[in-house]
PDB file of C-alpha atoms in Angstrom:
ATOM      1  CA  MET J   1     226.844 136.992 121.787  1.00  0.00           C
ATOM      2  CA  LYS J   2     227.516 137.829 125.452  1.00  0.00           C
ATOM      3  CA  GLU J   3     230.205 140.160 126.746  1.00  0.00           C
ATOM      4  CA  GLU J   4     231.127 139.978 130.417  1.00  0.00           C
ATOM      5  CA  ILE J   5     231.447 143.179 132.437  1.00  0.00           C
ATOM      6  CA  ARG J   6     234.119 143.298 135.136  1.00  0.00           C
ATOM      7  CA  THR J   7     235.152 146.244 137.260  1.00  0.00           C
ATOM      8  CA  THR J   8     237.077 146.641 140.477  1.00  0.00           C
ATOM      9  CA  ASP J   9     234.958 149.737 141.220  1.00  0.00           C
ATOM     10  CA  GLY J  10     231.965 147.541 142.059  1.00  0.00           C
ATOM     11  CA  ALA J  11     231.582 144.620 144.437  1.00  0.00           C
ATOM     12  CA  ALA J  12     233.285 141.445 143.223  1.00  0.00           C
ATOM     13  CA  PRO J  13     231.127 138.371 142.691  1.00  0.00           C
ATOM     14  CA  VAL J  14     230.996 136.013 145.672  1.00  0.00           C
ATOM     15  CA  GLY J  15     229.821 133.073 143.603  1.00  0.00           C
ATOM     16  CA  ALA J  16     229.609 131.692 140.082  1.00  0.00           C
ATOM     17  CA  TYR J  17     228.204 134.771 138.331  1.00  0.00           C
ATOM     18  CA  SER J  18     229.310 137.853 136.426  1.00  0.00           C
ATOM     19  CA  GLN J  19     228.925 141.428 137.646  1.00  0.00           C
ATOM     20  CA  GLY J  20     227.125 142.105 134.409  1.00  0.00           C
ATOM     21  CA  LEU J  21     226.624 141.031 130.828  1.00  0.00           C
ATOM     22  CA  VAL J  22     226.130 142.967 127.624  1.00  0.00           C
ATOM     23  CA  VAL J  23     223.781 141.247 125.201  1.00  0.00           C
ATOM     24  CA  GLY J  24     222.985 143.275 122.113  1.00  0.00           C
ATOM     25  CA  ASP J  25     221.809 146.720 123.191  1.00  0.00           C
ATOM     26  CA  PHE J  26     221.115 145.647 126.764  1.00  0.00           C
ATOM     27  CA  VAL J  27     223.186 145.483 129.935  1.00  0.00           C
ATOM     28  CA  TYR J  28     222.107 143.043 132.632  1.00  0.00           C
ATOM     29  CA  THR J  29     223.607 143.317 136.096  1.00  0.00           C
ATOM     30  CA  SER J  30     223.725 140.642 138.719  1.00  0.00           C
ATOM     31  CA  GLY J  31     221.926 141.211 141.957  1.00  0.00           C
ATOM     32  CA  MET J  32     224.272 143.352 144.010  1.00  0.00           C
ATOM     33  CA  GLY J  33     224.363 144.215 147.657  1.00  0.00           C
ATOM     34  CA  PRO J  34     226.169 146.687 149.888  1.00  0.00           C
ATOM     35  CA  LEU J  35     229.662 145.221 149.691  1.00  0.00           C
ATOM     36  CA  ASP J  36     232.729 147.450 149.710  1.00  0.00           C
ATOM     37  CA  PRO J  37     234.609 146.790 146.445  1.00  0.00           C
ATOM     38  CA  GLU J  38     237.994 146.952 148.175  1.00  0.00           C
ATOM     39  CA  THR J  39     237.353 144.927 151.328  1.00  0.00           C
ATOM     40  CA  GLY J  40     234.315 142.797 150.461  1.00  0.00           C
ATOM     41  CA  GLU J  41     232.788 143.875 153.790  1.00  0.00           C
ATOM     42  CA  ILE J  42     229.163 144.967 154.192  1.00  0.00           C
ATOM     43  CA  VAL J  43     228.787 148.757 154.212  1.00  0.00           C
ATOM     44  CA  GLY J  44     226.021 150.287 156.325  1.00  0.00           C
ATOM     45  CA  ALA J  45     224.094 149.423 159.440  1.00  0.00           C
ATOM     46  CA  ASP J  46     220.660 150.343 158.070  1.00  0.00           C
ATOM     47  CA  VAL J  47     218.797 149.922 154.796  1.00  0.00           C
ATOM     48  CA  ALA J  48     219.428 153.526 153.659  1.00  0.00           C
ATOM     49  CA  GLU J  49     223.217 153.205 153.978  1.00  0.00           C
ATOM     50  CA  GLN J  50     223.150 149.751 152.400  1.00  0.00           C
ATOM     51  CA  THR J  51     221.016 150.995 149.502  1.00  0.00           C
ATOM     52  CA  HIS J  52     223.486 153.817 148.786  1.00  0.00           C
ATOM     53  CA  GLN J  53     226.398 151.342 148.633  1.00  0.00           C
ATOM     54  CA  THR J  54     224.399 148.948 146.481  1.00  0.00           C
ATOM     55  CA  MET J  55     223.587 151.746 144.036  1.00  0.00           C
ATOM     56  CA  ARG J  56     227.260 152.792 143.920  1.00  0.00           C
ATOM     57  CA  ASN J  57     228.195 149.205 143.043  1.00  0.00           C
ATOM     58  CA  LEU J  58     225.570 149.037 140.316  1.00  0.00           C
ATOM     59  CA  GLY J  59     226.600 152.448 138.981  1.00  0.00           C
ATOM     60  CA  ALA J  60     230.179 151.189 138.628  1.00  0.00           C
ATOM     61  CA  VAL J  61     229.028 148.263 136.480  1.00  0.00           C
ATOM     62  CA  LEU J  62     226.937 150.556 134.282  1.00  0.00           C
ATOM     63  CA  ALA J  63     229.840 152.995 133.895  1.00  0.00           C
ATOM     64  CA  VAL J  64     232.027 150.348 132.229  1.00  0.00           C
ATOM     65  CA  HIS J  65     229.944 150.939 129.082  1.00  0.00           C
ATOM     66  CA  GLY J  66     229.372 154.653 129.649  1.00  0.00           C
ATOM     67  CA  LEU J  67     225.885 154.137 131.045  1.00  0.00           C
ATOM     68  CA  THR J  68     224.213 155.929 133.931  1.00  0.00           C
ATOM     69  CA  PHE J  69     221.110 155.402 136.017  1.00  0.00           C
ATOM     70  CA  ASP J  70     219.203 157.240 133.264  1.00  0.00           C
ATOM     71  CA  ASP J  71     219.785 154.191 131.048  1.00  0.00           C
ATOM     72  CA  VAL J  72     218.177 151.741 133.506  1.00  0.00           C
ATOM     73  CA  ILE J  73     214.828 150.453 132.264  1.00  0.00           C
ATOM     74  CA  LYS J  74     214.057 147.750 134.848  1.00  0.00           C
ATOM     75  CA  SER J  75     215.100 146.847 138.352  1.00  0.00           C
ATOM     76  CA  THR J  76     214.365 144.024 140.719  1.00  0.00           C
ATOM     77  CA  VAL J  77     214.814 144.700 144.417  1.00  0.00           C
ATOM     78  CA  HIS J  78     214.924 142.283 147.338  1.00  0.00           C
ATOM     79  CA  LEU J  79     214.491 143.620 150.859  1.00  0.00           C
ATOM     80  CA  GLN J  80     215.158 141.565 153.957  1.00  0.00           C
ATOM     81  CA  ASN J  81     212.484 143.506 155.882  1.00  0.00           C
ATOM     82  CA  LEU J  82     209.986 144.644 153.270  1.00  0.00           C
ATOM     83  CA  LYS J  83     207.434 146.306 155.554  1.00  0.00           C
ATOM     84  CA  GLU J  84     209.906 147.975 157.889  1.00  0.00           C
ATOM     85  CA  ASP J  85     212.482 149.129 155.328  1.00  0.00           C
ATOM     86  CA  PHE J  86     210.524 149.973 152.174  1.00  0.00           C
ATOM     87  CA  ALA J  87     210.076 153.698 152.832  1.00  0.00           C
ATOM     88  CA  ALA J  88     213.733 154.350 153.728  1.00  0.00           C
ATOM     89  CA  TYR J  89     215.018 152.241 150.825  1.00  0.00           C
ATOM     90  CA  ASN J  90     212.606 153.915 148.385  1.00  0.00           C
ATOM     91  CA  GLU J  91     213.781 157.422 149.361  1.00  0.00           C
ATOM     92  CA  VAL J  92     217.393 156.524 148.620  1.00  0.00           C
ATOM     93  CA  TYR J  93     216.553 154.546 145.467  1.00  0.00           C
ATOM     94  CA  LYS J  94     214.539 157.323 143.858  1.00  0.00           C
ATOM     95  CA  SER J  95     217.320 159.858 144.500  1.00  0.00           C
ATOM     96  CA  TYR J  96     219.410 158.082 141.844  1.00  0.00           C
ATOM     97  CA  PHE J  97     216.818 158.426 139.084  1.00  0.00           C
ATOM     98  CA  THR J  98     214.836 161.017 137.187  1.00  0.00           C
ATOM     99  CA  GLN J  99     211.341 160.489 135.855  1.00  0.00           C
ATOM    100  CA  PRO J 100     210.214 158.425 134.167  1.00  0.00           C
ATOM    101  CA  TYR J 101     211.546 155.948 136.698  1.00  0.00           C
ATOM    102  CA  PRO J 102     212.530 152.438 135.585  1.00  0.00           C
ATOM    103  CA  VAL J 103     209.907 149.750 135.979  1.00  0.00           C
ATOM    104  CA  ARG J 104     210.527 147.911 139.217  1.00  0.00           C
ATOM    105  CA  THR J 105     209.598 144.858 141.234  1.00  0.00           C
ATOM    106  CA  THR J 106     210.279 144.972 144.986  1.00  0.00           C
ATOM    107  CA  VAL J 107     209.871 141.850 147.084  1.00  0.00           C
ATOM    108  CA  GLY J 108     210.692 140.599 150.547  1.00  0.00           C
ATOM    109  CA  SER J 109     213.393 137.933 150.537  1.00  0.00           C
ATOM    110  CA  GLN J 110     215.641 136.042 152.872  1.00  0.00           C
ATOM    111  CA  LEU J 111     219.049 137.574 152.245  1.00  0.00           C
ATOM    112  CA  MET J 112     222.421 136.493 153.583  1.00  0.00           C
ATOM    113  CA  ASN J 113     223.491 139.131 156.147  1.00  0.00           C
ATOM    114  CA  ILE J 114     222.380 142.107 154.032  1.00  0.00           C
ATOM    115  CA  LEU J 115     219.221 144.203 153.969  1.00  0.00           C
ATOM    116  CA  VAL J 116     218.975 144.924 150.230  1.00  0.00           C
ATOM    117  CA  GLU J 117     219.916 143.412 146.868  1.00  0.00           C
ATOM    118  CA  ILE J 118     219.197 145.052 143.509  1.00  0.00           C
ATOM    119  CA  ASP J 119     219.711 144.135 139.857  1.00  0.00           C
ATOM    120  CA  PHE J 120     219.210 146.203 136.700  1.00  0.00           C
ATOM    121  CA  VAL J 121     218.474 145.925 133.025  1.00  0.00           C
ATOM    122  CA  ALA J 122     219.786 148.953 131.129  1.00  0.00           C
ATOM    123  CA  TYR J 123     219.475 149.962 127.466  1.00  0.00           C
ATOM    124  CA  LYS J 124     222.610 151.124 125.685  1.00  0.00           C
ATOM    125  CA  GLY J 125     221.223 151.485 122.191  1.00  0.00           C
ATOM    126  CA  ARG J 126     220.667 155.216 122.136  1.00  0.00           C
TER     127      ARG J 126
END
């Protein structure tokens, strides 16, 4: 059984996908970028600013079910400029978590007008 997650506090989907799904004890988010939830515009001129907005969007989806970044167990991250932006992105990213950090895959990708996209798997069964 799947339950869709929708919130106006996070960026609205720009295609045929859900912001998130609850399946059993797990929450899966879509890949999210640095879009302002109210305007749909890209927030931030650099990867640090864009990562903060992306994390705020993801946090809003988690919050629908009372979850926080502490509940995230896995993330997948796409960076437009992997070599140039990894250090700045990583500093912002790790500021949202405590150890042990979620497992993570970070790859370079062609993204549409954004510098970062992130998705999560979170566990809500505690």
